[in-house]
Amino acid sequence: MKLKFKDRYEYSLYWERYVNLEREAEKQFHLSEITSLSGKERQKKGRAVLGLKAVFIGTIVGDFLVYRFYRDDMPDHQINVGDVVLVSRKHPLRDGIEGTVFEKGKNFITVVFSQRLPQGKKWRIDLFVNDITFKRMLSSLEFFEKGYSLFDEKVVLGRKKPHFCEEEVEIENKKLNQFQREAVKRAVCSKELFLIHGPPGTGKTTTLIEVIIQHIKKGYRILATADSNTAVDNIVEGLIKRGVNVVRIGHPARLKKELLDVSIDAKAEAHPQYAKIREIENKIRKLRSYQENYRKPTPQLRRGLSYDEILKYAKAGKKVRGHRLETLKSMAEWIRLQKEVQKLIKQKRNIEEEILDDIIQNADVVCATNSGAGSEFLMEDIFDVIFIDEASQSTEPSCLIPLIKGKKVVLAGDHKQLPPTVLHPDAKPLSFTMFERFIKLYPENSYMLKIQYRMNDLIKQFPSEEFYNGQLISAEEVKDRKLSDITGEKGYDPITDDTPVVFIDTEGKLLEKQKKGSRSRYNPEEAKIVEHIVEELIKIGVKKEDIGIITPYKDHEEYLKKIIQDVEVKTVDGFQGREKEVIIISLVRSNPDEEIGFLDDLRRLNVALTRAKRKLIVVGDAKTLSSNETYKKFIQFVSQKGEVIKAQELLKVDTERSISS
C-alpha cells in the first residue's frame, strides 16, 4: 500500500486506475447477473423481486414521483431503502427505468422516480449500480491533478506535516469525558488536519459534533460528510439536537423520514421566494394547454423549415414547400408559445439557483454523503472546514470529493474495524483508506478515544488487548452490565446466565458446505445450534429485538433467516456501527484442511466481537479456527475468563431438561 506520492499526477493516476477497475467490477457484477440468470434465479438470490403490482402514491419534495410495488407473498430480498434499482415490465436492460427505494415493508417496496412509469400490470425490481459516485471520484481526482484543491496538496501527497497550535477551548457539551474533551481541543487547534480515532462505543460521532459546534462558534463555513446516508443522518440528528441550522443535501428517498424538513428540497419549498416558482409553473401549464390547440412543428411536418423560417413565412402570409398558410400560422403560434415557455423555464431556474444558494450560504452546516459533496448543489461551493465521519469505511477517492473543497479537514473513524468493501481483486489498494494512510503518516495529528459506553467489561477485554493495545476503558455505567438486568432472572446454564462471553465448540463435527457456483459458505448444523440458543434466550425473557446474529458469510446469513424468524441476522459488514444486548456469532468454517478463508481479516473479528452489550456467544470449530493465532488466543481467553461449551453437550443437556420436565 502506497503512503507517499511524488506529485499530483502520480497520485491521480494511481487512484484513477483502481476506481475504474472497481467501477467496472460493480457494473459487470449486476449486468452479468441480470444477463446470465433468469428473473426467478436472481429473485432466489435476493437481488430481484418479480410479479409485483404497482400503484401511484403521489409526489414528495422536489416533484419526485412515488410508486408502491407490492406482493402478498413477498420473497426475502436484499433491496433496501436508498438502493438504486431498475424497474421493468420484463427486461431490465431493455425497458428498465432507474429509481430509488424510499420505503420497505413486509409486502411492499416504495420507489421514487424522476419520470412517470408506462402502463403495466406486472413489474420486476432489480438491484442495480449507481455510476454517479464513480464519476464524481474521477472528477475529484482530475481537479486535484490540475491543482484546484483548496486543501494543501503536500499534506495529501504525504510530503508535509500538518501544522498544530495551542489555544484555549471552552467545551459546550459538559457530558464529554476527558479523552473526548482532549480530542475536541486538539481538533480545534489543528491548522489543516486532525484524525479522531474512535474504537467501538467510544462516542466518536458525539465528539465530532462537538468539534463542529466549536468551528461554528468561529464563524466558519462547514461541510460535514460520510460515505453512507445512515452515517450522515446520524450527524444531522446530533446537530439538530444542539440547535444547529442544518441543510441536508441528497435525494429525499435516501433520507430518514424524520429529517425531510431539513432537506434542501423541503427548505427550498419553504423559502419565501418559492411562491414565484409556483406562479411561473402555473403560467407554463397554461401556455402548454394553449399549445395543444396548435400544430406542433414535428420534423415531418416542417419539411426542412427551421423555427425562424416558419415564423417569417407565417408573418409574411406566404405559402412555402406545399404548406397551407393555415398550417404555417398554427405552427408559428405553437413556436411563439414554446419560446415563452422556454423563457419562463429559464426564469424559474434562475430563481431556483438563487433560493438554493441562499439556503446553503445561510446554513451553519451543510451535510451530504461524500458523493453528494460533488453534486450540482455544491459544485461551486467552497468551505473553511470539512468533517468526514466513518472515514475508515470510505475509499481515499471517496474522501477526496469533499476534501478538496476546504482548507482544513477533520476525519473520524477506526481503521481497526472493517475497511470499505472492494469487489475487484486487483483494486485492493482502495481498502487502504485515507484515514489509515494519514494516521500512519501523521500520528501526532491523531487522538484515540478510550472510554467505551457499550460493552460489559469482559466483552471489551479481548478486543482491547488484541486491537487497541489494552487502552480501552469501560465506563462505570456499563462495565457490570448483565443479562439478568433485562430478564429479571439468573438463567440455568452459560447460555442463559450472566456469563458475558461464551464459546460453543462444534469440535469439527459440523462441517461447512458450499452451494454450486457460490464462493460463499454455509453450515446447516451450526445454524441449528444458533436456532437452539435463540430459543433458550427467548425462554428466559430476552426480547427478539434485543438479539443480533452475525455471520461472516452471505449464504449462511440466508440459511439462518430461513430457520430463525423475527430476529435480526446480518453479515459482519452489515452490523458495523450497530449494537444489541445479546450477540450470537456463527463463524461457519469447519473443514479437515483447517482453512478459515477471509476470516483471517482480523478487522472482521474485531467488529463482530464488539457489537454486544451484555452477552456475547460465539459458535465455531475451535480446531479449524485455531489455525489462526488470534482466534486461538480468543478461544483461550474465553476458556480462562468465560465459558467454553461443547455443542453436543449443550444439545444433550437441553434434551435431558425437556425429558425431566
XYZ file of C-alpha atoms in Angstrom:
661
model
C 0.000 0.000 0.000
C 1.388 3.379 -1.016
C 1.941 6.001 1.714
C 3.581 8.866 -0.200
C 3.296 10.233 -3.734
C 5.826 12.136 -5.834
C 3.337 14.650 -7.275
C -0.313 15.311 -8.149
C -0.016 13.428 -11.422
C 1.270 10.225 -9.786
C -1.440 10.457 -7.100
C -4.260 10.928 -9.596
C -3.031 8.194 -11.951
C -2.602 5.732 -9.071
C -6.154 6.095 -7.703
C -7.829 6.551 -11.092
C -6.736 3.061 -12.127
C -8.328 1.419 -9.082
C -11.523 3.477 -9.295
C -12.007 2.382 -12.905
C -11.348 -1.257 -12.019
C -13.903 -1.136 -9.193
C -16.403 0.760 -11.321
C -16.229 -1.913 -13.980
C -16.423 -4.731 -11.413
C -19.586 -3.370 -9.807
C -21.259 -2.721 -13.132
C -20.290 -6.098 -14.531
C -21.468 -7.891 -11.413
C -25.032 -6.680 -11.850
C -25.075 -6.680 -15.654
C -23.676 -10.196 -15.959
C -26.043 -11.493 -13.318
C -29.061 -9.883 -15.000
C -27.887 -11.275 -18.345
C -26.902 -14.758 -17.202
C -29.614 -15.522 -14.655
C -33.334 -15.771 -15.158
C -35.520 -13.420 -13.179
C -36.504 -16.287 -10.878
C -32.841 -17.189 -10.233
C -31.991 -13.579 -9.412
C -35.038 -13.401 -7.173
C -33.791 -16.523 -5.382
C -30.506 -14.709 -4.684
C -32.457 -11.801 -3.237
C -31.366 -9.266 -5.862
C -34.678 -9.067 -7.725
C -38.399 -9.294 -6.978
C -40.824 -10.427 -9.704
C -44.587 -10.365 -10.185
C -45.175 -7.057 -8.420
C -48.270 -4.906 -8.792
C -47.835 -1.130 -8.769
C -49.867 1.817 -7.558
C -49.014 5.515 -7.916
C -48.819 7.122 -4.449
C -48.128 10.766 -5.307
C -45.152 13.117 -5.140
C -42.632 14.111 -2.490
C -40.468 17.220 -2.186
C -38.737 18.062 -5.430
C -41.664 16.723 -7.526
C -40.333 13.154 -7.449
C -42.954 10.529 -8.326
C -43.638 7.773 -5.800
C -44.894 4.285 -6.686
C -45.597 1.391 -4.350
C -44.866 -2.138 -5.613
C -46.467 -4.967 -3.676
C -46.996 -8.702 -3.434
C -48.916 -10.704 -0.853
C -46.153 -13.334 -0.825
C -43.112 -11.033 -0.942
C -39.910 -13.161 -1.034
C -36.793 -12.378 1.025
C -34.593 -9.853 -0.770
C -31.542 -7.616 -0.313
C -33.188 -4.462 -1.652
C -33.021 -1.715 0.974
C -34.024 1.912 1.441
C -31.715 4.162 -0.602
C -30.722 1.486 -3.135
C -30.763 2.344 -6.834
C -32.960 -0.152 -8.692
C -34.108 -0.952 -12.217
C -37.890 -1.279 -12.524
C -39.129 -3.052 -15.633
C -42.078 -4.984 -17.027
C -39.988 -7.872 -18.410
C -36.450 -6.938 -19.483
C -34.412 -4.766 -17.061
C -31.738 -3.933 -19.628
C -34.267 -3.074 -22.357
C -37.138 -1.281 -20.689
C -35.822 -0.724 -17.154
C -36.350 2.666 -15.510
C -33.957 3.752 -12.754
C -35.439 4.624 -9.370
C -34.508 4.912 -5.697
C -36.059 2.836 -2.896
C -37.908 5.123 -0.452
C -39.625 2.650 1.883
C -39.569 -1.077 2.505
C -42.237 -3.142 4.232
C -43.095 -6.783 4.706
C -45.145 -6.918 1.489
C -44.125 -3.790 -0.403
C -41.275 -1.670 -1.770
C -41.839 2.044 -2.415
C -39.708 3.557 -5.184
C -39.158 7.188 -6.189
C -38.707 8.131 -9.869
C -37.994 11.321 -11.798
C -40.422 10.229 -14.549
C -43.837 8.581 -14.738
C -43.984 4.822 -15.374
C -45.675 3.477 -18.509
C -48.764 1.254 -18.253
C -48.137 -2.236 -16.942
C -49.824 -4.984 -14.929
C -46.799 -6.830 -13.521
C -43.438 -5.371 -12.587
C -39.936 -6.520 -11.728
C -37.440 -4.715 -9.469
C -33.687 -5.373 -9.771
C -30.796 -4.093 -7.685
C -28.533 -2.045 -9.960
C -25.374 0.075 -9.890
C -25.246 3.837 -9.450
C -22.437 5.152 -11.642
C -22.611 8.747 -10.412
C -20.349 8.112 -7.394
C -17.561 6.728 -9.586
C -17.846 9.720 -11.940
C -17.534 12.112 -9.002
C -14.469 10.276 -7.674
C -12.794 10.575 -11.083
C -13.756 14.262 -11.335
C -12.244 14.995 -7.920
C -9.026 13.221 -8.939
C -8.918 15.327 -12.108
C -9.477 18.512 -10.075
C -6.687 17.533 -7.699
C -4.308 16.748 -10.553
C -4.940 20.195 -12.082
C -4.125 21.899 -8.775
C -7.671 23.003 -7.917
C -7.690 21.550 -4.391
C -8.202 24.069 -1.571
C -6.671 21.561 0.847
C -2.858 21.563 0.942
C -1.779 19.094 -1.745
C 1.551 18.403 0.009
C -0.304 17.035 3.042
C -2.351 14.752 0.749
C 0.797 13.556 -1.016
C 2.499 12.769 2.314
C 5.150 15.440 1.726
C 4.372 17.907 4.550
C 3.482 17.550 8.231
C 0.292 19.453 9.091
C 0.633 22.398 11.482
C -0.560 22.362 15.077
C -1.104 25.182 17.570
C -2.190 25.696 21.186
C -5.301 27.630 22.194
C -7.937 27.544 24.891
C -11.182 25.758 24.026
C -14.362 26.113 26.063
C -16.253 22.811 25.680
C -20.013 23.249 25.141
C -21.065 19.639 25.844
C -20.327 19.172 29.565
C -21.037 15.404 29.338
C -17.874 14.682 27.345
C -15.225 12.596 29.128
C -11.580 13.663 29.444
C -10.484 11.832 26.267
C -13.324 13.264 24.186
C -12.532 16.756 25.534
C -8.876 16.349 24.636
C -9.786 15.183 21.118
C -12.036 18.255 20.702
C -9.279 20.601 21.900
C -6.682 19.099 19.557
C -9.065 19.045 16.581
C -9.940 22.724 17.078
C -6.259 23.684 17.441
C -5.082 21.817 14.340
C -4.483 24.064 11.345
C -5.018 21.669 8.425
C -5.679 18.098 9.512
C -6.864 16.112 12.511
C -7.919 12.478 12.942
C -10.290 11.310 15.693
C -9.712 7.597 16.265
C -12.912 6.205 17.770
C -12.948 2.499 18.759
C -16.369 0.805 19.214
C -18.738 2.540 21.625
C -16.398 5.448 22.460
C -18.722 8.236 21.233
C -16.843 9.169 18.068
C -19.773 10.937 16.385
C -20.726 12.740 19.621
C -17.143 14.044 19.815
C -17.161 15.035 16.152
C -20.389 17.022 16.643
C -18.779 18.991 19.498
C -15.822 19.784 17.203
C -18.283 21.022 14.564
C -20.024 23.237 17.166
C -16.647 24.735 18.117
C -15.976 25.665 14.496
C -19.478 27.144 14.079
C -18.623 29.469 17.014
C -15.647 30.703 14.988
C -17.970 31.622 12.106
C -16.548 29.071 9.670
C -18.407 27.665 6.663
C -18.733 23.924 7.299
C -19.366 20.820 5.215
C -19.954 17.516 7.077
C -19.963 14.247 5.152
C -19.756 10.461 5.461
C -19.742 7.659 2.930
C -23.211 6.326 3.828
C -26.545 8.105 4.146
C -27.090 6.491 7.567
C -23.856 7.991 8.936
C -24.734 11.423 7.507
C -28.207 11.254 9.064
C -26.603 10.466 12.439
C -24.573 13.691 12.160
C -27.687 15.657 11.117
C -29.700 14.321 14.077
C -26.888 15.171 16.507
C -26.573 18.712 15.149
C -30.337 19.350 15.207
C -30.410 18.344 18.887
C -27.775 21.009 19.503
C -29.913 23.656 17.768
C -27.764 23.926 14.648
C -29.206 25.226 11.352
C -28.504 22.243 9.078
C -29.249 21.687 5.416
C -29.103 18.101 4.148
C -28.130 17.582 0.507
C -29.413 14.345 -1.004
C -32.237 12.510 -2.697
C -35.308 12.629 -0.395
C -35.736 8.852 -0.761
C -32.354 8.273 0.902
C -33.036 10.431 3.936
C -34.702 9.392 7.182
C -38.341 10.475 7.063
C -37.828 12.448 10.287
C -35.156 14.568 8.575
C -37.045 15.529 5.408
C -37.726 19.011 6.832
C -34.023 19.888 6.693
C -33.522 18.505 3.175
C -32.532 21.014 0.504
C -35.797 20.295 -1.362
C -38.041 20.916 1.663
C -36.138 24.073 2.625
C -36.455 25.328 -0.949
C -40.240 24.816 -0.934
C -40.473 26.677 2.398
C -38.368 29.613 1.110
C -40.202 32.984 0.716
C -39.123 33.198 -2.945
C -40.669 29.804 -3.807
C -44.089 31.432 -4.400
C -42.602 32.979 -7.568
C -41.729 29.475 -8.819
C -45.324 28.335 -8.247
C -46.571 31.340 -10.263
C -44.190 30.568 -13.118
C -45.183 26.872 -13.096
C -48.863 27.870 -13.385
C -48.051 30.140 -16.351
C -46.107 27.300 -18.015
C -49.049 24.913 -17.552
C -51.468 27.421 -19.115
C -49.182 28.075 -22.075
C -48.757 24.340 -22.670
C -52.516 23.832 -22.578
C -52.846 26.621 -25.214
C -50.191 24.869 -27.324
C -52.438 21.839 -27.633
C -54.727 23.932 -29.866
C -51.959 24.395 -32.459
C -49.898 22.163 -34.734
C -46.604 21.023 -33.225
C -43.845 21.501 -35.841
C -42.508 17.951 -35.917
C -39.595 17.284 -38.338
C -42.015 15.557 -40.731
C -44.471 18.466 -40.682
C -41.773 21.179 -41.001
C -40.424 19.735 -44.268
C -36.938 21.111 -43.616
C -38.010 24.551 -42.403
C -36.380 25.999 -39.280
C -38.433 27.562 -36.489
C -37.311 31.075 -37.594
C -38.298 30.399 -41.210
C -41.767 29.207 -40.147
C -42.248 32.395 -38.101
C -41.010 34.567 -41.006
C -43.258 32.977 -43.666
C -46.300 32.906 -41.394
C -45.854 36.618 -40.568
C -45.485 37.466 -44.265
C -48.540 35.352 -45.126
C -46.553 33.326 -47.686
C -47.080 29.697 -48.547
C -43.902 27.607 -48.767
C -42.989 23.982 -49.613
C -46.582 22.958 -50.125
C -47.769 24.104 -46.687
C -51.197 25.625 -46.348
C -50.985 29.110 -44.830
C -53.291 27.959 -42.022
C -50.826 25.182 -41.097
C -47.869 27.584 -41.154
C -49.687 30.036 -38.877
C -50.698 27.241 -36.490
C -47.087 26.019 -36.255
C -45.869 29.599 -35.840
C -48.216 30.138 -32.881
C -47.012 26.869 -31.292
C -43.401 28.090 -31.695
C -44.222 31.501 -30.216
C -45.810 29.855 -27.168
C -42.838 27.473 -26.868
C -40.414 30.414 -26.769
C -42.442 31.936 -23.944
C -42.330 28.592 -22.114
C -38.536 28.400 -22.558
C -38.158 31.952 -21.264
C -40.224 31.082 -18.174
C -38.242 27.854 -17.604
C -35.002 29.863 -17.671
C -36.524 32.390 -15.259
C -37.627 29.550 -12.965
C -34.132 28.007 -12.976
C -32.545 31.332 -12.069
C -34.885 31.753 -9.091
C -34.238 28.143 -8.021
C -30.475 28.765 -8.113
C -30.886 31.930 -6.032
C -33.018 30.055 -3.467
C -30.594 27.119 -3.188
C -27.609 29.445 -2.953
C -29.341 31.433 -0.185
C -30.171 28.253 1.795
C -26.641 26.836 1.510
C -24.916 30.157 2.274
C -27.025 30.739 5.404
C -26.798 27.210 6.845
C -24.499 26.663 9.836
C -23.578 23.242 8.445
C -24.150 21.639 5.057
C -24.427 17.820 5.304
C -24.092 15.326 2.450
C -22.586 11.976 1.580
C -19.028 12.106 0.235
C -20.500 11.585 -3.224
C -23.188 14.226 -2.574
C -20.414 16.756 -1.901
C -19.704 16.526 -5.629
C -23.315 17.146 -6.682
C -24.518 20.140 -8.699
C -25.833 21.724 -5.478
C -22.269 22.168 -4.191
C -20.382 22.370 -7.483
C -19.181 25.959 -6.949
C -19.154 25.971 -3.139
C -16.038 26.164 -1.010
C -15.811 25.709 2.767
C -13.485 26.618 5.623
C -13.616 23.209 7.316
C -14.599 19.737 6.084
C -15.670 16.994 8.520
C -15.710 13.370 7.323
C -17.236 10.754 9.638
C -16.748 6.978 9.199
C -13.650 7.918 7.173
C -12.139 4.464 7.763
C -15.067 2.983 5.789
C -14.544 5.309 2.808
C -12.086 4.804 -0.024
C -9.498 7.546 -0.490
C -11.054 8.808 -3.775
C -14.433 8.981 -1.990
C -12.954 11.171 0.795
C -11.203 13.318 -1.807
C -14.574 14.538 -3.184
C -15.331 16.677 -0.081
C -11.684 17.169 0.999
C -10.693 19.354 -1.977
C -13.461 21.845 -1.069
C -11.861 23.086 2.181
C -8.602 24.288 3.731
C -8.970 22.184 6.887
C -10.194 18.612 7.318
C -11.194 16.617 10.403
C -11.652 12.869 9.851
C -13.224 10.444 12.318
C -13.056 6.660 12.084
C -11.465 3.441 13.284
C -9.023 1.686 10.961
C -9.085 -1.352 13.253
C -12.624 -2.104 12.055
C -13.779 -3.092 8.564
C -12.490 -1.081 5.586
C -14.673 -0.301 2.559
C -15.779 -3.330 0.536
C -13.830 -3.746 -2.713
C -15.114 -6.097 -5.435
C -12.271 -6.161 -7.960
C -9.354 -8.419 -6.857
C -6.829 -6.007 -8.406
C -8.355 -2.931 -6.736
C -7.483 -3.935 -3.142
C -5.437 -0.731 -2.549
C -8.842 1.008 -2.334
C -9.332 -0.726 1.019
C -6.297 1.197 2.357
C -8.187 4.317 3.346
C -7.146 7.950 3.556
C -7.801 7.744 7.319
C -5.371 4.852 7.764
C -2.759 6.399 5.457
C -2.873 9.732 7.291
C -2.741 8.107 10.749
C 0.440 6.278 9.661
C 1.950 9.435 8.144
C 0.875 11.914 10.819
C 0.315 10.057 14.134
C 0.863 13.281 16.095
C -2.221 14.733 14.370
C -4.489 11.974 15.693
C -6.012 11.095 19.055
C -7.748 7.946 20.269
C -10.900 7.973 22.397
C -10.535 5.431 25.214
C -13.723 5.177 27.293
C -16.302 2.802 25.798
C -20.015 3.021 26.687
C -21.312 -0.184 25.100
C -19.894 -3.445 26.429
C -19.660 -5.382 29.647
C -16.028 -5.105 30.737
C -15.215 -8.748 29.942
C -16.649 -8.450 26.409
C -14.424 -5.394 25.930
C -11.269 -7.028 27.290
C -10.098 -9.232 24.399
C -10.632 -6.695 21.564
C -8.994 -4.006 23.705
C -5.870 -6.104 24.254
C -5.717 -7.507 20.729
C -6.589 -4.408 18.649
C -6.158 -1.308 20.850
C -3.018 -2.039 22.902
C -5.134 -2.645 26.013
C -6.085 1.047 26.169
C -9.891 0.782 26.204
C -11.595 1.630 29.499
C -15.174 0.612 30.311
C -17.421 3.391 31.609
C -18.689 2.694 35.149
C -22.304 2.540 33.962
C -21.635 -0.323 31.507
C -18.748 -2.369 32.931
C -21.022 -4.630 35.010
C -23.894 -4.947 32.525
C -25.546 -8.370 32.871
C -28.184 -10.357 31.013
C -30.285 -10.709 34.177
C -30.664 -6.896 34.274
C -33.078 -7.162 31.346
C -34.594 -10.611 32.008
C -35.077 -10.449 35.772
C -33.738 -13.995 36.291
C -30.290 -15.588 36.580
C -30.647 -18.301 33.926
C -29.827 -22.001 34.199
C -26.640 -22.512 32.131
C -23.837 -20.454 30.489
C -26.156 -19.669 27.544
C -28.818 -18.074 29.739
C -26.904 -16.971 32.843
C -24.783 -13.856 33.385
C -21.571 -15.257 31.868
C -20.626 -12.379 29.491
C -18.582 -14.362 26.936
C -19.302 -17.938 25.804
C -17.695 -20.059 23.077
C -19.538 -23.113 21.740
C -17.137 -25.576 20.141
C -18.579 -27.703 17.326
C -15.401 -29.896 17.542
C -15.087 -30.453 13.784
C -18.301 -32.500 13.730
C -20.441 -29.899 11.918
C -18.728 -29.344 8.566
C -19.257 -26.306 6.362
C -20.910 -26.592 2.929
C -20.755 -24.661 -0.327
C -23.501 -24.098 -2.892
C -22.761 -24.856 -6.529
C -21.466 -21.721 -8.267
C -21.126 -19.786 -4.992
C -17.896 -18.581 -3.390
C -19.658 -18.188 -0.048
C -20.111 -20.839 2.682
C -22.874 -22.040 4.975
C -23.147 -24.555 7.814
C -26.652 -26.031 8.343
C -25.831 -27.935 11.539
C -24.151 -24.911 13.100
C -27.255 -22.908 12.172
C -29.348 -25.340 14.242
C -27.106 -24.628 17.246
C -27.784 -20.901 16.754
C -31.516 -21.576 16.489
C -31.366 -23.515 19.772
C -29.503 -20.655 21.513
C -32.120 -18.132 20.363
C -34.941 -20.343 21.682
C -33.230 -20.671 25.079
C -32.694 -16.911 25.357
C -36.319 -16.177 24.471
C -37.481 -18.678 27.105
C -35.845 -16.642 29.879
C -37.365 -13.381 28.640
C -34.854 -11.887 26.201
C -36.799 -9.921 23.572
C -36.262 -10.911 19.952
C -35.332 -7.335 19.043
C -32.515 -7.444 21.649
C -30.790 -10.376 19.898
C -28.481 -9.990 16.914
C -26.998 -12.842 14.872
C -23.773 -12.141 12.981
C -22.043 -14.349 10.442
C -19.186 -13.616 8.023
C -20.891 -15.416 5.113
C -23.827 -14.279 2.958
C -25.024 -17.829 2.203
C -25.053 -18.660 5.919
C -26.979 -15.444 6.603
C -29.624 -16.523 4.071
C -29.819 -20.013 5.612
C -30.206 -18.619 9.142
C -33.004 -16.292 8.007
C -34.968 -19.286 6.731
C -34.952 -21.103 10.075
C -34.996 -18.185 12.560
C -37.871 -15.714 12.394
C -38.109 -12.129 13.691
C -34.507 -11.968 14.912
C -32.057 -9.716 13.067
C -29.479 -11.687 11.075
C -26.710 -9.883 9.192
C -23.192 -10.353 7.890
C -20.388 -8.706 9.862
C -20.276 -5.896 7.292
C -23.996 -5.275 7.794
C -23.602 -4.976 11.577
C -20.732 -2.466 11.633
C -21.799 0.567 13.653
C -24.646 -1.401 15.291
C -25.177 -2.927 18.742
C -27.532 -5.364 20.528
C -27.987 -6.571 24.105
C -27.016 -10.115 23.019
C -24.911 -11.050 20.013
C -24.546 -14.580 18.632
C -21.670 -15.026 16.158
C -21.771 -18.060 13.858
C -18.322 -18.450 12.261
C -19.261 -21.282 9.803
C -15.765 -22.538 8.918
C -15.113 -26.179 9.796
C -13.077 -28.364 7.455
C -10.330 -31.047 7.555
C -7.822 -28.626 5.975
C -8.412 -26.111 8.806
C -8.834 -23.243 6.316
C -10.614 -20.133 7.549
C -10.656 -18.096 4.314
C -11.407 -14.397 4.690
C -11.961 -14.807 8.453
C -8.237 -14.099 8.627
C -9.086 -10.400 8.089
C -8.982 -9.726 11.827
C -10.798 -6.413 11.470
C -13.854 -8.536 10.689
C -13.383 -10.361 14.007
C -12.976 -7.048 15.859
C -16.283 -5.718 14.506
C -18.147 -8.934 15.354
C -16.805 -9.123 18.923
C -17.668 -5.508 19.763
C -21.403 -5.391 18.946
C -22.724 -6.971 22.201
C -23.705 -5.012 25.306
C -24.402 -7.772 27.862
C -23.683 -11.171 26.345
C -21.526 -12.492 23.529
C -21.941 -16.090 22.307
C -19.567 -17.359 19.610
C -20.224 -20.634 17.763
C -17.428 -22.279 15.781
C -14.987 -25.129 15.320
C -12.075 -24.477 17.710
C -9.692 -26.758 15.767
C -10.247 -25.067 12.400
C -10.277 -21.546 13.885
C -7.102 -22.170 15.909
C -5.103 -22.383 12.682
C -5.099 -18.572 13.086
C -3.160 -17.342 16.129
C -5.649 -14.575 17.045
C -8.668 -16.909 17.023
C -6.625 -19.377 19.063
C -5.880 -16.637 21.624
C -9.582 -15.675 21.727
C -10.678 -19.247 22.490
C -8.005 -19.470 25.215
C -9.241 -16.147 26.623
C -12.843 -17.433 26.780
C -11.743 -20.690 28.450
C -9.973 -18.645 31.173
C -12.434 -15.765 31.653
C -15.770 -17.043 30.271
C -17.171 -20.470 29.364
C -16.299 -22.917 26.574
C -19.062 -25.474 25.906
C -19.097 -28.439 23.545
C -22.007 -28.209 21.137
C -23.054 -31.844 21.612
C -23.144 -31.435 25.397
C -25.265 -28.297 25.035
C -27.912 -30.122 22.999
C -27.720 -33.210 25.274
C -28.325 -31.141 28.437
C -31.305 -29.453 26.822
C -32.770 -32.822 25.767
C -32.425 -34.135 29.315
C -34.063 -30.978 30.685
C -37.006 -31.426 28.287
C -37.488 -35.099 29.324
C -37.383 -34.300 33.058
C -39.919 -31.505 32.663
